[in-house]
Coordinates of C-alpha atoms and ligand atoms in Angstrom, one line a residue:
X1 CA -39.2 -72.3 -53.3
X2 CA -42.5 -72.7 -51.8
X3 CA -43.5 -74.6 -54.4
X4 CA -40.4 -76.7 -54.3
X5 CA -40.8 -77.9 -50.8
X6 CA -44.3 -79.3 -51.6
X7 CA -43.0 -81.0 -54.3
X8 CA -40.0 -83.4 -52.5
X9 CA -42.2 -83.9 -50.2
X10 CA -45.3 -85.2 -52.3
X11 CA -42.4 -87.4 -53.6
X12 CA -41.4 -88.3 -50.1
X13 CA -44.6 -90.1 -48.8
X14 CA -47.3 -92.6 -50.3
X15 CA -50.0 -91.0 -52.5
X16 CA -53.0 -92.3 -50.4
X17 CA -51.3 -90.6 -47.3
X18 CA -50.3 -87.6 -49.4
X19 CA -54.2 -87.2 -50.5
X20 CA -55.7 -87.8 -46.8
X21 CA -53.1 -85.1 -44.9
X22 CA -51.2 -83.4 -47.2
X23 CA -53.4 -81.4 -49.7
X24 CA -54.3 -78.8 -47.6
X25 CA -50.9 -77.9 -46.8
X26 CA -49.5 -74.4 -48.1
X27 CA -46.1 -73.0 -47.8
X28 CA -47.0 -69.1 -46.6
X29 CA -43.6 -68.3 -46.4
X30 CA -40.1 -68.8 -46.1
X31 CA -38.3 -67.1 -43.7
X32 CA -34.3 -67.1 -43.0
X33 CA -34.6 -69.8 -40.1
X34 CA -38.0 -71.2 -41.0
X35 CA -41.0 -72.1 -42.8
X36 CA -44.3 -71.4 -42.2
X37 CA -47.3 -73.6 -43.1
X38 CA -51.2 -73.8 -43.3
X39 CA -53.2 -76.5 -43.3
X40 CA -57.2 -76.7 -43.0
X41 CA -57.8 -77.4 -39.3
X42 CA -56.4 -77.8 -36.1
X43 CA -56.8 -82.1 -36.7
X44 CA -54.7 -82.0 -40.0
X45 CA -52.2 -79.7 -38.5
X46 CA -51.8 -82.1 -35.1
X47 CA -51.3 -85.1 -37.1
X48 CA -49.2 -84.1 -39.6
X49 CA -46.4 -82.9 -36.6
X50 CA -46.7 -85.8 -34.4
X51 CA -46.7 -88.2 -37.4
X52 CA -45.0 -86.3 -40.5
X53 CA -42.5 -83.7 -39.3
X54 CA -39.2 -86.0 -40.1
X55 CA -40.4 -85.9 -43.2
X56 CA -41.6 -82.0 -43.7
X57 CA -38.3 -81.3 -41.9
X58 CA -35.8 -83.5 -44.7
X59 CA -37.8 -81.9 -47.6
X60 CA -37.2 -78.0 -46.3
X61 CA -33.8 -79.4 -46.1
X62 CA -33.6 -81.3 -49.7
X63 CA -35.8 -77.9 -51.3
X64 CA -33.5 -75.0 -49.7
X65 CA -30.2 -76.5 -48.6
X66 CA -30.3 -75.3 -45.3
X67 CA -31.9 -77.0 -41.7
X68 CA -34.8 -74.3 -40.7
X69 CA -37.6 -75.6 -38.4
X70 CA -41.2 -75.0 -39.2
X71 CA -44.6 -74.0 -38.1
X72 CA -48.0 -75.2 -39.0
X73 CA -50.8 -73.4 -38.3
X74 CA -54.6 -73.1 -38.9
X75 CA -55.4 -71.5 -42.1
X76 CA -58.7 -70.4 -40.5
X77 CA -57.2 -68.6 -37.6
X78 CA -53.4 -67.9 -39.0
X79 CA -53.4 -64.3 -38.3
X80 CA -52.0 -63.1 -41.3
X81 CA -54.7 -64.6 -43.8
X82 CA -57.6 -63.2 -41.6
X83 CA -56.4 -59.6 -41.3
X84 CA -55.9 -59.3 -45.4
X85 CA -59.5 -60.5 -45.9
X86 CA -60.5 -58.1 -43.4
X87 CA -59.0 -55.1 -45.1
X88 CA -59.9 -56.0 -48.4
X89 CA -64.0 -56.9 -47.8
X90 CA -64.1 -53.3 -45.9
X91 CA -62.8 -51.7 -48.8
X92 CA -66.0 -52.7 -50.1
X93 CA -68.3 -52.3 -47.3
X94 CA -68.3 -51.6 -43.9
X95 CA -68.7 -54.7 -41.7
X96 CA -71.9 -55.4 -40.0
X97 CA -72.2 -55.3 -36.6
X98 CA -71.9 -58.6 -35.5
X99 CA -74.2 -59.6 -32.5
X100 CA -74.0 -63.0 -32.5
X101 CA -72.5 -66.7 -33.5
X102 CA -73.0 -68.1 -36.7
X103 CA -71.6 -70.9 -37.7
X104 CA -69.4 -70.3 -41.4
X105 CA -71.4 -73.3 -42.5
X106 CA -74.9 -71.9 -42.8
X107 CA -74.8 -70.4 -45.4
X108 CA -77.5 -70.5 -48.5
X109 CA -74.6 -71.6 -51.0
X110 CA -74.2 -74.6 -48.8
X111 CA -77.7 -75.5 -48.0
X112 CA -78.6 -78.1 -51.0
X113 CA -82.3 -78.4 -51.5
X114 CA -85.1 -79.8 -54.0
X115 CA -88.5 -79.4 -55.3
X116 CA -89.2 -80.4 -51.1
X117 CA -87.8 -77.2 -50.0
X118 CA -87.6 -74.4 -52.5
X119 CA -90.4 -72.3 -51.3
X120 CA -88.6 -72.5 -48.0
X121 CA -85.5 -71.1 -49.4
X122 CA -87.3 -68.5 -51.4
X123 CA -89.0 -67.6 -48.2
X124 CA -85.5 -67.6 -46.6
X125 CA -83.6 -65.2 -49.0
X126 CA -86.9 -63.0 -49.9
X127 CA -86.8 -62.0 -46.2
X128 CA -83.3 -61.4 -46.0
X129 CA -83.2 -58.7 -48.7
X130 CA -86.6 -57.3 -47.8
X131 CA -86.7 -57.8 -44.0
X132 CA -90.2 -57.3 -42.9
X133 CA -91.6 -59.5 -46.2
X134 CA -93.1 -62.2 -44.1
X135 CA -93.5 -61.4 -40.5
X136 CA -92.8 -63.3 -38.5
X137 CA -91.2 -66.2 -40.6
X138 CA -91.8 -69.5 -38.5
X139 CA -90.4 -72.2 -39.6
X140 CA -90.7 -75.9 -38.3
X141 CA -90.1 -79.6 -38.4
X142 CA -88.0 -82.2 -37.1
X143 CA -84.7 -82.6 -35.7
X144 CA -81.0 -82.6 -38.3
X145 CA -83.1 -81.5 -41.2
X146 CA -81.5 -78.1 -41.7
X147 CA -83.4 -75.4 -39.3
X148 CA -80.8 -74.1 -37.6
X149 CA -79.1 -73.9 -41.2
X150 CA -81.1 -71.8 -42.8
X151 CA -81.8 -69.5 -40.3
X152 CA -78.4 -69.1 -39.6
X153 CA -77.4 -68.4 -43.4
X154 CA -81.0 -65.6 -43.2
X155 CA -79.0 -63.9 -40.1
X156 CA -75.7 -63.8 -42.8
X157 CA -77.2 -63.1 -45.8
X158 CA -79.0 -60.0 -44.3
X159 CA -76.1 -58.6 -42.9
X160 CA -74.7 -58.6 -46.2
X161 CA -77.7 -56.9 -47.6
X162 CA -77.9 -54.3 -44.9
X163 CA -74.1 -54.3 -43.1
X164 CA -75.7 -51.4 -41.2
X165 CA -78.3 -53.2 -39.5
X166 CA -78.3 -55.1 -36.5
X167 CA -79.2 -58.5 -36.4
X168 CA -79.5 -60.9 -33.7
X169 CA -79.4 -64.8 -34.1
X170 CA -80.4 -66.5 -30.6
X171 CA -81.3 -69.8 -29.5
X172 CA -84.6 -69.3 -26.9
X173 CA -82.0 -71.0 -24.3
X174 CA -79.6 -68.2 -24.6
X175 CA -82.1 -65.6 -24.5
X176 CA -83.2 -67.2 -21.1
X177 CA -79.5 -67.6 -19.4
X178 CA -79.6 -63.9 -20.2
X179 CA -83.1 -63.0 -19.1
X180 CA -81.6 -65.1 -15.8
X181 CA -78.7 -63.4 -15.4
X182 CA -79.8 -59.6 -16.1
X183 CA -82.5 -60.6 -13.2
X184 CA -79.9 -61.2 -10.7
X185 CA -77.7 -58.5 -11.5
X186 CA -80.4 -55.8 -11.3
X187 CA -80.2 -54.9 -15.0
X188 CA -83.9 -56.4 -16.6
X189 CA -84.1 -53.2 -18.0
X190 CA -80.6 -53.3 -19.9
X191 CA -81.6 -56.2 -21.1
X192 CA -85.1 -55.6 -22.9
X193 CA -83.4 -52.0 -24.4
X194 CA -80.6 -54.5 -25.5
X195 CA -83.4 -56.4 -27.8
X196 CA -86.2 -53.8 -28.4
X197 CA -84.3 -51.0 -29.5
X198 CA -81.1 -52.5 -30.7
X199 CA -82.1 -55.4 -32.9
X200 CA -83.5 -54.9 -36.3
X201 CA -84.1 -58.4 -37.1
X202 CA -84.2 -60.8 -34.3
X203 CA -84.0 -64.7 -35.3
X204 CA -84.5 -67.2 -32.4
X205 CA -84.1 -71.0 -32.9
X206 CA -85.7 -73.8 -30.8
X207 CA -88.7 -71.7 -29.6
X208 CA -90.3 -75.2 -28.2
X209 CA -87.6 -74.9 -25.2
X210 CA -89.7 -72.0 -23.8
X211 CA -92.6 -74.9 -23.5
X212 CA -93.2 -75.0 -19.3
X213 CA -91.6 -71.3 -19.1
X214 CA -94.1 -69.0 -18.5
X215 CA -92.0 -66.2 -17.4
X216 CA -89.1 -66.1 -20.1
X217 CA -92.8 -66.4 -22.6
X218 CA -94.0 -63.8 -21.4
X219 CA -90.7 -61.6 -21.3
X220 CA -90.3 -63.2 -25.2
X221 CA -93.5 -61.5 -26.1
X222 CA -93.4 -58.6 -25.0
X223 CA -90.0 -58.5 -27.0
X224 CA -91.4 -59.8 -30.2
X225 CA -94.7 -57.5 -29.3
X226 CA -92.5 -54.4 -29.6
X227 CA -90.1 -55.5 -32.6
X228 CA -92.8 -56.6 -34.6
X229 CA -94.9 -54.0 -34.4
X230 CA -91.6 -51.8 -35.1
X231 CA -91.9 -53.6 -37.9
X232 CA -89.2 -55.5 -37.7
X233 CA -88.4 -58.9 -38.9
X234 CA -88.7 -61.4 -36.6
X235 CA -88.1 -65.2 -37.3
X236 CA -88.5 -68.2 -35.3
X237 CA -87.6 -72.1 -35.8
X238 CA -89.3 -74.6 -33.8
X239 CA -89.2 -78.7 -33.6
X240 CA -93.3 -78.2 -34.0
X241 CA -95.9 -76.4 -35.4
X242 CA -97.7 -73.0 -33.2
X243 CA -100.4 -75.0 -32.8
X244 CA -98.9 -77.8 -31.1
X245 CA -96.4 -75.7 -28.9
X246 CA -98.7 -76.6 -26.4
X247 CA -98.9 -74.2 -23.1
X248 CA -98.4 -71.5 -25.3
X249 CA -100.9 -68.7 -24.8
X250 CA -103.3 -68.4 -27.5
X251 CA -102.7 -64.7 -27.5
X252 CA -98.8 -65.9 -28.7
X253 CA -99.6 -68.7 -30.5
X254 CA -101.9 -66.7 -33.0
X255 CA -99.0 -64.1 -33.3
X256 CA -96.9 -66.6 -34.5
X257 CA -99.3 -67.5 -36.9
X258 CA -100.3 -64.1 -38.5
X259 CA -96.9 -64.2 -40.7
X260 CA -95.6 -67.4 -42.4
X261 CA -95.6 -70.4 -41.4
X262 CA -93.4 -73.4 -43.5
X263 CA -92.4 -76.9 -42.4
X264 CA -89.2 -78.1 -43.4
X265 CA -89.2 -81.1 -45.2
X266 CA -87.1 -84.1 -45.5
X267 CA -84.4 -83.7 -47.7
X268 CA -85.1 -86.5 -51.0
X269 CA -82.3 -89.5 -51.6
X270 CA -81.4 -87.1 -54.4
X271 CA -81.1 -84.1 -52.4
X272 CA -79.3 -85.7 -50.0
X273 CA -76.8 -87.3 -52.6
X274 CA -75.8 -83.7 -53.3
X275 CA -75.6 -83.2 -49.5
X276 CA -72.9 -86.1 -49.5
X277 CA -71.1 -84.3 -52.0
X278 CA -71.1 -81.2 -51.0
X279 CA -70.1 -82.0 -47.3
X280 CA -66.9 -84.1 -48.9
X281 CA -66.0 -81.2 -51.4
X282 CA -65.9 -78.8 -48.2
X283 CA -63.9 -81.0 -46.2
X284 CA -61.5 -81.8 -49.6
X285 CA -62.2 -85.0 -49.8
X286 CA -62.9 -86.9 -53.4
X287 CA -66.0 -88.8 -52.9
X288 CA -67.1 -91.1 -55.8
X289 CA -71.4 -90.7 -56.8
X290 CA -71.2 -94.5 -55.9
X291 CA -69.9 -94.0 -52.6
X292 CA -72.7 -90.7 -51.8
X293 CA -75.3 -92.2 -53.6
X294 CA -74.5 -95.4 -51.2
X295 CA -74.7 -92.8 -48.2
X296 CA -77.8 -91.1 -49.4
X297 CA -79.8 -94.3 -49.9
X298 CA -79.0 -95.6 -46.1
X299 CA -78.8 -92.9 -44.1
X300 CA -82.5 -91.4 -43.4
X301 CA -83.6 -88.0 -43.5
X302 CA -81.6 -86.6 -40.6
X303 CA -78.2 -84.5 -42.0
X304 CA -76.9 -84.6 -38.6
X305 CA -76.4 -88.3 -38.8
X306 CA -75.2 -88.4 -42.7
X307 CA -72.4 -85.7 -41.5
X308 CA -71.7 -87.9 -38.5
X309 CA -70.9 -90.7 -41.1
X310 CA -69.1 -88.7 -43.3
X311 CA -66.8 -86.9 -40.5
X312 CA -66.1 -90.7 -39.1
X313 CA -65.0 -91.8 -42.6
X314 CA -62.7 -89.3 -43.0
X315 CA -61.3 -89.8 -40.1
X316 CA -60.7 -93.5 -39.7
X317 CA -59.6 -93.0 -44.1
X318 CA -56.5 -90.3 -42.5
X319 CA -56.0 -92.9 -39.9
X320 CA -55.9 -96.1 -41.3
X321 CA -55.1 -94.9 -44.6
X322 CA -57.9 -96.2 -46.2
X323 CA -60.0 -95.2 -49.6
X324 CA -63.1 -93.4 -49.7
X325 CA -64.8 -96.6 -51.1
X326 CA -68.0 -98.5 -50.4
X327 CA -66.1 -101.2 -47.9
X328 CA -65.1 -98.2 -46.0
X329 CA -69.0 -96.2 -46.3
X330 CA -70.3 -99.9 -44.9
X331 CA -68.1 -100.4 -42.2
X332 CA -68.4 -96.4 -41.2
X333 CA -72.6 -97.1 -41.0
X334 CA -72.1 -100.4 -39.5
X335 CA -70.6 -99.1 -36.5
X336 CA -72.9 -96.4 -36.5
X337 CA -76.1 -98.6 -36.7
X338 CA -77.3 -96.4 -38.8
X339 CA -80.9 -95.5 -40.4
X340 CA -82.3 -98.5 -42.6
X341 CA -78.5 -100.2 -42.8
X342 CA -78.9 -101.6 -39.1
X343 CA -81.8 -103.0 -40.2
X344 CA -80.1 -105.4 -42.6
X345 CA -77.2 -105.7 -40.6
X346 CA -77.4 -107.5 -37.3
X347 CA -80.4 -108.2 -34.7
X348 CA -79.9 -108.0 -31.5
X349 CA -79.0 -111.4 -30.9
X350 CA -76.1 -110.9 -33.1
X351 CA -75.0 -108.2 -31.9
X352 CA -74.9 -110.0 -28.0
X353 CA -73.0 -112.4 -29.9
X354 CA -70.3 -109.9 -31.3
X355 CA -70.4 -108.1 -27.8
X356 CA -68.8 -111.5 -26.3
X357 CA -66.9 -112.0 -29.1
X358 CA -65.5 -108.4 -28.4
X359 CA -64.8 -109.6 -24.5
X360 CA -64.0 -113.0 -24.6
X361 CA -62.9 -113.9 -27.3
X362 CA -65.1 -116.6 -28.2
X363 CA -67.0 -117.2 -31.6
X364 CA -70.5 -118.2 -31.5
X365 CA -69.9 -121.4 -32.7
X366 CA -67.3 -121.9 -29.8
X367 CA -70.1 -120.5 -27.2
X368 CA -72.6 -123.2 -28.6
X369 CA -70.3 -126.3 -29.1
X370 CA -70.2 -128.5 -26.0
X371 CA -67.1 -127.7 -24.3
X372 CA -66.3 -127.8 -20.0
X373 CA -63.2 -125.4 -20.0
X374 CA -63.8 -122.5 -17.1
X375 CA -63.2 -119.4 -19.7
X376 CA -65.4 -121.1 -22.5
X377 CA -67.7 -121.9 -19.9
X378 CA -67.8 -118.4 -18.5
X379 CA -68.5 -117.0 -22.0
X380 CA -71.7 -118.9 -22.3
X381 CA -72.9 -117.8 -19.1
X382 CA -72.7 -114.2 -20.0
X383 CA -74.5 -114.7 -23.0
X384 CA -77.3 -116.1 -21.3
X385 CA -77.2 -113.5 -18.4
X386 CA -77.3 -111.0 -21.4
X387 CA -80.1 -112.3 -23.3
X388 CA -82.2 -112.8 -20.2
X389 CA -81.0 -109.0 -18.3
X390 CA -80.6 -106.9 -21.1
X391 CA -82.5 -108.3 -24.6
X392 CA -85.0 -109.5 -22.1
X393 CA -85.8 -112.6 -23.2
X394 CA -87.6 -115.7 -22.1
X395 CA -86.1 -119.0 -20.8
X396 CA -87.3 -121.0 -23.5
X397 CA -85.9 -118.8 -26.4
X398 CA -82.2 -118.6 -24.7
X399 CA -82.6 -122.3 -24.4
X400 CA -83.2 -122.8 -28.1
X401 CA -80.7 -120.5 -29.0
X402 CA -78.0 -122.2 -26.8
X403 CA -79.4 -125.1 -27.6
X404 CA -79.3 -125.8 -24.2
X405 CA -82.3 -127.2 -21.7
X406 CA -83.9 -125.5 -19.4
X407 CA -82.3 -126.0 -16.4
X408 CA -79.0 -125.7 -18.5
X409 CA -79.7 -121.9 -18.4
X410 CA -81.7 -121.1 -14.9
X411 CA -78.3 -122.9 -13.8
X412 CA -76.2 -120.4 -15.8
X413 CA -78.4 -117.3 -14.9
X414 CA -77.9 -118.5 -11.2
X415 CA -74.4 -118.8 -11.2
X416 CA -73.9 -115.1 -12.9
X417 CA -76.2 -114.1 -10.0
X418 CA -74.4 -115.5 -7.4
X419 CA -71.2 -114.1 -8.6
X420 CA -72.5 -110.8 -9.1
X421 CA -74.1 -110.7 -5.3
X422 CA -70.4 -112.0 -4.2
X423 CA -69.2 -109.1 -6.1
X424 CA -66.7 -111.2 -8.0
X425 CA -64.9 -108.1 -9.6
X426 CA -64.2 -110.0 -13.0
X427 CA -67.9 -110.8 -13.6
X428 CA -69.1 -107.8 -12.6
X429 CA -66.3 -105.7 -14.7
X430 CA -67.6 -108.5 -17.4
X431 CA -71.4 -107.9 -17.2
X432 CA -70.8 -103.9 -17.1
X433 CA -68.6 -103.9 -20.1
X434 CA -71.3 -106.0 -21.6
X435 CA -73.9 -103.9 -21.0
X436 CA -72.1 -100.7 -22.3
X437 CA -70.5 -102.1 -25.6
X438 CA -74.4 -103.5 -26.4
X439 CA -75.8 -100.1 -25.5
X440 CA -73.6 -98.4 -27.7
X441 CA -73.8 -101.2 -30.4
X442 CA -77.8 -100.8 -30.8
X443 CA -78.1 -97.3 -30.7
X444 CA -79.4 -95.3 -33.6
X445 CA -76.9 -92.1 -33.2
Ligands
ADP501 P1 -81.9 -78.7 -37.2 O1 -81.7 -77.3 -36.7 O2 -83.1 -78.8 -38.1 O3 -82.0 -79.8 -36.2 P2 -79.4 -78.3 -38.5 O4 -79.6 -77.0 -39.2 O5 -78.6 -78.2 -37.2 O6 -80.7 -79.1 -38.2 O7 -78.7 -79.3 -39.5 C1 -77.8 -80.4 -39.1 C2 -76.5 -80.4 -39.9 O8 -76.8 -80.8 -41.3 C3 -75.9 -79.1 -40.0 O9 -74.5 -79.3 -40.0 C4 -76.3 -78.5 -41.3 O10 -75.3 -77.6 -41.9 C5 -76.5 -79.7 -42.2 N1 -77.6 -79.6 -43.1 C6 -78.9 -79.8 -42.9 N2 -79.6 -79.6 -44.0 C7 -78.8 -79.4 -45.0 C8 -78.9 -79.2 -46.4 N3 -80.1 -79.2 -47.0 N4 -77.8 -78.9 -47.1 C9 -76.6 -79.0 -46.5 N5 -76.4 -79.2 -45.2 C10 -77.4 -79.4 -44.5
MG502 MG1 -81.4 -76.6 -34.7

């Protein structure tokens, strides 16, 4: 029956659309007045009853006979599929204590790596079956490359080694609120037990926020003091190196160096290729090599920003129902401005040019062609208040790219000043849109 409704309804809608919504769906059952179904995530499941649920309704109908309504839910959090995998893994083992937040993502099957960062990874899953190995294990470099990753996927992987030991994944900005908040209620005391005695391994990311904090340092130290000398393992991501965590005590800075010490590197085109692929396969999308290999070559080293492309094309794909093709990849890094692609793409000239295209309407050939008519008029003004106010340029080069003279544009600037002193509410509405549609046009995230 299940099996039954899927079908009609496959039939019932275009391919593309059945491809971009539908194939996560799932019958889980079939009850006497209705259906239940799962799809991945709370996006899909919105979508498909706003846009879809004539048509899941009239294929119930046309696969059982009968009217029954329906319910889609989140295969993540439907309760039913949760509890069984709960049951079954502790048939296994008993579940780890789990102390803190880890995101489903980070884990060491998901983290895609070359030659750059296999000793790292080694490093990673060395410590997690034998915690203690390295200690402390500090690992830096810059931002979206994959820290809080694999840190993350050490927390998992040991509590799947060793279910009965506690560990405790933290971001130094967490352990401060608490520091904060155990202060005020009396309970500083609580809170050091909390991490000396009941952690086992404690993993803190984004160290480099304590920088300026001499307190919450000192209160981290005497933590780290106590665990490590417990020997317990201790790891600890950072944007820098110890050395240049500067304001650091030396005493601390040295303890962080007596374990190991690895920098993260930049993931290689061909490691981030398989990135590409990998973030499609999870979100069940087909992604042709042409189209990551495409996404690998013009996004730069930061993952944060290749997911950010990635999540926007399979977005404005469900949307508009379009393929997962190059045309869509360009446009998606277009409007992102992204890595070495904006580079190619439009200066910021241009880009003024496309931001009063956006608002008014007018080409830049219509800005430049001689022409008296208020709007058109208008237009060019902006343009010229634009380039002068936020591109910052001089008289002379607005006047050569107007083609205008001189007094042509001191004339035009003075006349957007004017207006805007007056506060005329249609200029000034103008000029602020302006501003934010370029800001948001030229930046790099
Ligand atoms: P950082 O902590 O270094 O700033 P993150 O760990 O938050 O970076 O990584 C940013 C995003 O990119 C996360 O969603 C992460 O899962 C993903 N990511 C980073 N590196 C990789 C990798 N090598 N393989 C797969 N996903 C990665
Ligand atoms: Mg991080």
């Amino acid at each position: 029956m299940s099996r039954k409704i899927l079908d009609v309804l496959r039939d019932s809608v275009p391919k593309k659309t059945w491809n971009n919504w539908f194939s996560s769906l799932e019958v889980k059952k079939v009850d006497h007045d209705r259906v239940e179904l799962t799809v991945d995530n709370l996006f899909i499941k919105d979508w498909l009853q706003t846009r879809f649920s004539r048509e899941i309704t009239n294929a119930i109908k046309a696969a059982t006979g009968r009217e029954l309504s329906f319910t889609i839910q989140d295969k993540n959090i439907s309760s039913e599929s949760k509890s069984e995998s709960v049951t079954q893994e502790s048939l296994v083992r008993k579940r780890p204590l789990q102390l803190s937040n880890l995101s489903e993502e980070c884990t060491f099957e998901n983290f895609q790596f070359g030659i750059e960062n296999r000793f790292l990874v080694e490093a990673a899953k060395e410590i997690s079956s034998n915690p203690g190995a390295y200690n402390p294990l500090f690992i830096y470099g810059g931002v979206g490359l994959g820290k809080t990753h694999i840190v993350q996927a050490i927390a998992r992987r040991t509590m799947d080694v060793h279910p009965e030991k506690r560990i405790i994944y933290i971001t130094s900005e967490q352990f401060l609120n608490e520091m904060v908040v155990s202060i005020n209620k009396n309970e500083v005391h609580r809170f050091r037990e909390e991490y000396r005695r009941k952690a086992d391994a404690l993993l803190i990311d984004d160290i480099q926020f304590l920088v300026g904090k001499k307190g919450v340092q000192n209160e981290f130290f005497h933590t780290f003091n106590h665990l490590h000398d417990a020997g317990k393992q201790l790891v600890i991501c950072s944007d820098r190196s110890p050395e240049e965590l500067e304001d650091f005590h030396e005493r601390y800075v040295s303890r962080f160096q007596m374990g190991l010490g690895i920098r993260i590197s930049e993931p290689s085109e061909e490691t981030r290729f398989r990135i590409a692929k990998g973030l499609a396969k999870r979100e069940n999308v087909e992604m042709s090599d042409e189209v990551a290999q495409f996404l690998a070559r013009n996004v730069d080293a930061n993952i944060r920003r290749l997911r950010g492309a990635i999540i926007k094309m399979i977005v404005q794909a469900r949307i508009y129902d379009q393929d997962y093709d190059l045309s869509l990849a360009t446009e998606v890094l277009q409007s992102m401005n992204v890595g070495s692609f904006s580079g190619q793409t439009k200066s910021p000239i241009e880009l003024l040019f496309s931001c009063i295209k956006e608002l008014t309407g007018f080409e830049k050939e219509e800005l430049l062609v001689s022409g008296r008519d208020a709007e058109r008029v208008r237009a060019r003004y902006m343009f010229v208040y634009g380039m002068k106010n936020i591109l910052g340029r001089s008289i002379n080069e607005i006047a050569s790219t107007i083609g205008r003279k001189h007094s042509t544009v001191i004339h035009a600037l003075k006349m957007i000043e004017k207006a805007l002193e007056q506060k005329d509410q249609t200029i000034t509405e103008s000029i602020n849109r302006l501003f934010n549609s370029l800001s948001s046009k030229s930046q790099a995230s």
